[in-house]
Amino acid sequence: MKICVFGPGAIGSHITARFAKGGQAEVSVLARGAQLEAIRARGITVRTPEEEFTARPRAEADAAALGPQDAVVVTVKAPAVPGIAAAISPLLRPDTPVVFVLNGIPWWWEDAPDVLDPDGVTRAAVGLDRAVGGVVWSACTVTEPGVVQVQTAANRLIMGERSGEATPRLKALAAALEAGGMGGVVSPAIRTEIWTKLLNNLTNGPITLITRQDMRTTFNDPVVMAAARAVMQEGMAIAAALGHPLGPEIEKNVLRSVTLAHRPSILQDFEAGRALEFDALLEVPLQLARAAGVSAPTLELLVALARKTVGRG
Ligand SMILES: NC(=O)C1=CN([C@@H]2O[C@H](COP(=O)(O)OP(=O)(O)OC[C@H]3O[C@@H](n4cnc5c(N)ncnc54)[C@H](OP(=O)(O)O)[C@@H]3O)[C@@H](O)[C@H]2O)C=CC1
Ligand SMILES: CC(C)(CO)C(=O)C(=O)O
């Protein structure tokens, strides 16, 4: 099974190394800059709380060198997706699934605002039939080119067809990941999984952008924690109004996550001067809430403050 990971940063490097470790896939990466050079020279080293291992995938800058794949996993950040859409084409056969592993509302979401896919370039290049949703639970950071630090002991990638069908193409991908020691889940309800994850990003994203501290340091204060709980309740109300009700167990999940000494990826991006997933993670969920008539005053306030922090408002 030929799999190409497009954009092996923190998450993509971890996923690539897991596919390689599992031995069921011929995995390659499409990378650029220092990451491309490092992966070519030294492979990808993954450091987790339990182990360290190195994988040596083929690394290319141009998709044409790799040709059609059985699956493509896109792990660039949301604002970069439209810019790489055309470059995915050489990797595609008519039935090649393209898993978009993204936090936040993805470009293929029904009624997604144009800002997630300006001029429909991704839709035109990839097509809705190939697009697969991906939600990753893994806290990762590139500590130096080619090296990824994983903070979470249990890691999983949840994939789902837009139709909800458990297709053979997704089952094969999930099995290849499992073989490498990362959970691979095929979900019949990927939109609910997206909202489950988004609840974390809504809770920790705006607040850590304001504090510029890791989650454990930020939330080690009862007042900040109360704000986190309020955002969580508002997020659950938005998800329910959109037809994706989340169970009460979600709360435990979010509250456990904020005890990690991890800087959320949106904060890492801000500090590194990279483009932010501000629309996919924060603005679009708020737009969907307003359209559904759901009030989210705490989230509105925190996002307004975060906008000022990052120079958007
Ligand atoms: N990091 C984490 O712990 C988590 C992240 N996520 C989500 O996963 C997704 C990926 O995040 P993450 O891995 O952190 O992001 P990173 O920024 O670490 O990785 C993205 C990679 O894509 C590369 N890239 C961008 N454009 C191109 C291009 N044209 N050609 C080749 N490579 C390109 C970037 O290269 P360059 O550096 O040169 O721009 C970078 O290496 C996001 O939606 C994020 O929110 C979800 C859970 C946890
Ligand atoms: C913090 C975490 C791991 C969970 O919300 C995340 O998704 C991110 O870093 O963006």
PDB file of N, CA, C and O in Angstrom, residues 247-286:
ATOM      1  N   GLY A 247     -21.543  13.882  24.209  1.00  0.00           N
ATOM      2  CA  GLY A 247     -21.917  13.339  25.521  1.00  0.00           C
ATOM      3  C   GLY A 247     -21.208  14.061  26.655  1.00  0.00           C
ATOM      4  O   GLY A 247     -20.207  14.738  26.435  1.00  0.00           O
ATOM      5  N   PRO A 248     -21.718  13.920  27.890  1.00  0.00           N
ATOM      6  CA  PRO A 248     -21.134  14.623  29.044  1.00  0.00           C
ATOM      7  C   PRO A 248     -19.712  14.174  29.357  1.00  0.00           C
ATOM      8  O   PRO A 248     -18.953  14.894  30.001  1.00  0.00           O
ATOM      9  N   GLU A 249     -19.328  12.977  28.887  1.00  0.00           N
ATOM     10  CA  GLU A 249     -17.972  12.484  29.167  1.00  0.00           C
ATOM     11  C   GLU A 249     -16.902  13.359  28.510  1.00  0.00           C
ATOM     12  O   GLU A 249     -15.740  13.332  28.885  1.00  0.00           O
ATOM     13  N   ILE A 250     -17.324  14.186  27.533  1.00  0.00           N
ATOM     14  CA  ILE A 250     -16.387  15.063  26.821  1.00  0.00           C
ATOM     15  C   ILE A 250     -15.689  15.997  27.808  1.00  0.00           C
ATOM     16  O   ILE A 250     -14.519  16.317  27.670  1.00  0.00           O
ATOM     17  N   GLU A 251     -16.455  16.414  28.827  1.00  0.00           N
ATOM     18  CA  GLU A 251     -15.924  17.392  29.776  1.00  0.00           C
ATOM     19  C   GLU A 251     -14.631  16.876  30.427  1.00  0.00           C
ATOM     20  O   GLU A 251     -13.633  17.583  30.514  1.00  0.00           O
ATOM     21  N   LYS A 252     -14.667  15.608  30.858  1.00  0.00           N
ATOM     22  CA  LYS A 252     -13.490  15.003  31.508  1.00  0.00           C
ATOM     23  C   LYS A 252     -12.279  15.034  30.573  1.00  0.00           C
ATOM     24  O   LYS A 252     -11.167  15.357  30.961  1.00  0.00           O
ATOM     25  N   ASN A 253     -12.577  14.712  29.337  1.00  0.00           N
ATOM     26  CA  ASN A 253     -11.572  14.669  28.288  1.00  0.00           C
ATOM     27  C   ASN A 253     -10.871  16.030  28.125  1.00  0.00           C
ATOM     28  O   ASN A 253      -9.637  16.143  28.126  1.00  0.00           O
ATOM     29  N   VAL A 254     -11.685  17.092  28.026  1.00  0.00           N
ATOM     30  CA  VAL A 254     -11.128  18.434  27.834  1.00  0.00           C
ATOM     31  C   VAL A 254     -10.336  18.839  29.075  1.00  0.00           C
ATOM     32  O   VAL A 254      -9.225  19.376  28.979  1.00  0.00           O
ATOM     33  N   LEU A 255     -10.886  18.546  30.240  1.00  0.00           N
ATOM     34  CA  LEU A 255     -10.221  18.988  31.469  1.00  0.00           C
ATOM     35  C   LEU A 255      -8.916  18.218  31.713  1.00  0.00           C
ATOM     36  O   LEU A 255      -7.972  18.757  32.279  1.00  0.00           O
ATOM     37  N   ARG A 256      -8.851  16.987  31.218  1.00  0.00           N
ATOM     38  CA  ARG A 256      -7.593  16.237  31.330  1.00  0.00           C
ATOM     39  C   ARG A 256      -6.549  16.843  30.387  1.00  0.00           C
ATOM     40  O   ARG A 256      -5.397  17.019  30.728  1.00  0.00           O
ATOM     41  N   SER A 257      -7.007  17.207  29.198  1.00  0.00           N
ATOM     42  CA  SER A 257      -6.085  17.736  28.197  1.00  0.00           C
ATOM     43  C   SER A 257      -5.390  19.012  28.683  1.00  0.00           C
ATOM     44  O   SER A 257      -4.201  19.209  28.426  1.00  0.00           O
ATOM     45  N   VAL A 258      -6.118  19.869  29.410  1.00  0.00           N
ATOM     46  CA  VAL A 258      -5.491  21.147  29.808  1.00  0.00           C
ATOM     47  C   VAL A 258      -4.459  20.991  30.924  1.00  0.00           C
ATOM     48  O   VAL A 258      -3.829  21.961  31.322  1.00  0.00           O
ATOM     49  N   THR A 259      -4.261  19.771  31.419  1.00  0.00           N
ATOM     50  CA  THR A 259      -3.204  19.587  32.413  1.00  0.00           C
ATOM     51  C   THR A 259      -1.859  19.265  31.752  1.00  0.00           C
ATOM     52  O   THR A 259      -0.844  19.157  32.425  1.00  0.00           O
ATOM     53  N   LEU A 260      -1.851  19.125  30.406  1.00  0.00           N
ATOM     54  CA  LEU A 260      -0.590  18.838  29.708  1.00  0.00           C
ATOM     55  C   LEU A 260       0.306  20.079  29.651  1.00  0.00           C
ATOM     56  O   LEU A 260      -0.192  21.180  29.392  1.00  0.00           O
ATOM     57  N   ALA A 261       1.590  19.866  29.835  1.00  0.00           N
ATOM     58  CA  ALA A 261       2.535  20.990  29.698  1.00  0.00           C
ATOM     59  C   ALA A 261       2.844  21.183  28.212  1.00  0.00           C
ATOM     60  O   ALA A 261       3.998  21.122  27.786  1.00  0.00           O
ATOM     61  N   HIS A 262       1.804  21.396  27.424  1.00  0.00           N
ATOM     62  CA  HIS A 262       1.921  21.480  25.952  1.00  0.00           C
ATOM     63  C   HIS A 262       1.457  22.860  25.502  1.00  0.00           C
ATOM     64  O   HIS A 262       0.468  23.383  26.016  1.00  0.00           O
ATOM     65  N   ARG A 263       2.182  23.435  24.563  1.00  0.00           N
ATOM     66  CA  ARG A 263       1.742  24.692  23.973  1.00  0.00           C
ATOM     67  C   ARG A 263       0.891  24.313  22.771  1.00  0.00           C
ATOM     68  O   ARG A 263       1.404  23.692  21.834  1.00  0.00           O
ATOM     69  N   PRO A 264      -0.411  24.644  22.782  1.00  0.00           N
ATOM     70  CA  PRO A 264      -1.270  24.268  21.659  1.00  0.00           C
ATOM     71  C   PRO A 264      -0.660  24.721  20.330  1.00  0.00           C
ATOM     72  O   PRO A 264       0.055  25.725  20.268  1.00  0.00           O
ATOM     73  N   SER A 265      -0.977  23.988  19.270  1.00  0.00           N
ATOM     74  CA  SER A 265      -0.301  24.269  18.003  1.00  0.00           C
ATOM     75  C   SER A 265      -0.571  25.692  17.518  1.00  0.00           C
ATOM     76  O   SER A 265       0.289  26.303  16.894  1.00  0.00           O
ATOM     77  N   ILE A 266      -1.736  26.254  17.850  1.00  0.00           N
ATOM     78  CA  ILE A 266      -2.004  27.630  17.392  1.00  0.00           C
ATOM     79  C   ILE A 266      -1.060  28.614  18.105  1.00  0.00           C
ATOM     80  O   ILE A 266      -0.610  29.604  17.507  1.00  0.00           O
ATOM     81  N   LEU A 267      -0.722  28.301  19.352  1.00  0.00           N
ATOM     82  CA  LEU A 267       0.234  29.154  20.076  1.00  0.00           C
ATOM     83  C   LEU A 267       1.647  28.948  19.505  1.00  0.00           C
ATOM     84  O   LEU A 267       2.401  29.918  19.304  1.00  0.00           O
ATOM     85  N   GLN A 268       1.990  27.694  19.213  1.00  0.00           N
ATOM     86  CA  GLN A 268       3.303  27.433  18.593  1.00  0.00           C
ATOM     87  C   GLN A 268       3.425  28.222  17.287  1.00  0.00           C
ATOM     88  O   GLN A 268       4.461  28.821  17.004  1.00  0.00           O
ATOM     89  N   ASP A 269       2.333  28.243  16.510  1.00  0.00           N
ATOM     90  CA  ASP A 269       2.370  28.957  15.223  1.00  0.00           C
ATOM     91  C   ASP A 269       2.551  30.461  15.445  1.00  0.00           C
ATOM     92  O   ASP A 269       3.321  31.115  14.743  1.00  0.00           O
ATOM     93  N   PHE A 270       1.817  30.988  16.415  1.00  0.00           N
ATOM     94  CA  PHE A 270       1.902  32.430  16.684  1.00  0.00           C
ATOM     95  C   PHE A 270       3.330  32.802  17.078  1.00  0.00           C
ATOM     96  O   PHE A 270       3.911  33.766  16.555  1.00  0.00           O
ATOM     97  N   GLU A 271       3.900  32.013  17.971  1.00  0.00           N
ATOM     98  CA  GLU A 271       5.243  32.335  18.463  1.00  0.00           C
ATOM     99  C   GLU A 271       6.302  32.173  17.373  1.00  0.00           C
ATOM    100  O   GLU A 271       7.333  32.821  17.402  1.00  0.00           O
ATOM    101  N   ALA A 272       6.007  31.298  16.403  1.00  0.00           N
ATOM    102  CA  ALA A 272       6.976  31.072  15.318  1.00  0.00           C
ATOM    103  C   ALA A 272       6.710  32.003  14.133  1.00  0.00           C
ATOM    104  O   ALA A 272       7.405  31.919  13.116  1.00  0.00           O
ATOM    105  N   GLY A 273       5.690  32.857  14.237  1.00  0.00           N
ATOM    106  CA  GLY A 273       5.387  33.800  13.152  1.00  0.00           C
ATOM    107  C   GLY A 273       4.757  33.123  11.944  1.00  0.00           C
ATOM    108  O   GLY A 273       4.823  33.648  10.833  1.00  0.00           O
ATOM    109  N   ARG A 274       4.136  31.951  12.155  1.00  0.00           N
ATOM    110  CA  ARG A 274       3.504  31.244  11.032  1.00  0.00           C
ATOM    111  C   ARG A 274       2.033  31.642  10.906  1.00  0.00           C
ATOM    112  O   ARG A 274       1.451  32.210  11.846  1.00  0.00           O
ATOM    113  N   ALA A 275       1.442  31.296   9.759  1.00  0.00           N
ATOM    114  CA  ALA A 275       0.017  31.561   9.561  1.00  0.00           C
ATOM    115  C   ALA A 275      -0.775  30.790  10.621  1.00  0.00           C
ATOM    116  O   ALA A 275      -0.426  29.655  10.954  1.00  0.00           O
ATOM    117  N   LEU A 276      -1.824  31.416  11.132  1.00  0.00           N
ATOM    118  CA  LEU A 276      -2.611  30.781  12.195  1.00  0.00           C
ATOM    119  C   LEU A 276      -3.872  30.122  11.641  1.00  0.00           C
ATOM    120  O   LEU A 276      -4.474  30.621  10.692  1.00  0.00           O
ATOM    121  N   GLU A 277      -4.291  29.050  12.304  1.00  0.00           N
ATOM    122  CA  GLU A 277      -5.568  28.397  11.936  1.00  0.00           C
ATOM    123  C   GLU A 277      -6.713  29.133  12.648  1.00  0.00           C
ATOM    124  O   GLU A 277      -7.607  28.502  13.214  1.00  0.00           O
ATOM    125  N   PHE A 278      -6.654  30.429  12.632  1.00  0.00           N
ATOM    126  CA  PHE A 278      -7.611  31.227  13.407  1.00  0.00           C
ATOM    127  C   PHE A 278      -9.025  31.072  12.837  1.00  0.00           C
ATOM    128  O   PHE A 278     -10.001  31.008  13.580  1.00  0.00           O
ATOM    129  N   ASP A 279      -9.129  31.005  11.513  1.00  0.00           N
ATOM    130  CA  ASP A 279     -10.460  30.869  10.908  1.00  0.00           C
ATOM    131  C   ASP A 279     -11.052  29.495  11.210  1.00  0.00           C
ATOM    132  O   ASP A 279     -12.168  29.390  11.709  1.00  0.00           O
ATOM    133  N   ALA A 280     -10.292  28.447  10.887  1.00  0.00           N
ATOM    134  CA  ALA A 280     -10.831  27.079  11.027  1.00  0.00           C
ATOM    135  C   ALA A 280     -11.162  26.747  12.479  1.00  0.00           C
ATOM    136  O   ALA A 280     -12.146  26.056  12.759  1.00  0.00           O
ATOM    137  N   LEU A 281     -10.333  27.247  13.417  1.00  0.00           N
ATOM    138  CA  LEU A 281     -10.501  26.873  14.825  1.00  0.00           C
ATOM    139  C   LEU A 281     -11.435  27.804  15.580  1.00  0.00           C
ATOM    140  O   LEU A 281     -12.107  27.377  16.519  1.00  0.00           O
ATOM    141  N   LEU A 282     -11.456  29.073  15.197  1.00  0.00           N
ATOM    142  CA  LEU A 282     -12.156  30.037  16.044  1.00  0.00           C
ATOM    143  C   LEU A 282     -13.224  30.833  15.300  1.00  0.00           C
ATOM    144  O   LEU A 282     -14.392  30.859  15.722  1.00  0.00           O
ATOM    145  N   GLU A 283     -12.859  31.482  14.197  1.00  0.00           N
ATOM    146  CA  GLU A 283     -13.836  32.360  13.532  1.00  0.00           C
ATOM    147  C   GLU A 283     -14.997  31.570  12.921  1.00  0.00           C
ATOM    148  O   GLU A 283     -16.151  31.941  13.072  1.00  0.00           O
ATOM    149  N   VAL A 284     -14.662  30.474  12.224  1.00  0.00           N
ATOM    150  CA  VAL A 284     -15.736  29.723  11.548  1.00  0.00           C
ATOM    151  C   VAL A 284     -16.692  29.086  12.562  1.00  0.00           C
ATOM    152  O   VAL A 284     -17.915  29.190  12.406  1.00  0.00           O
ATOM    153  N   PRO A 285     -16.190  28.442  13.635  1.00  0.00           N
ATOM    154  CA  PRO A 285     -17.132  27.934  14.638  1.00  0.00           C
ATOM    155  C   PRO A 285     -18.043  29.042  15.192  1.00  0.00           C
ATOM    156  O   PRO A 285     -19.243  28.827  15.384  1.00  0.00           O
ATOM    157  N   LEU A 286     -17.478  30.235  15.403  1.00  0.00           N
ATOM    158  CA  LEU A 286     -18.324  31.333  15.900  1.00  0.00           C
ATOM    159  C   LEU A 286     -19.342  31.747  14.842  1.00  0.00           C
ATOM    160  O   LEU A 286     -20.503  32.028  15.162  1.00  0.00           O
TER     161      LEU A 286
END
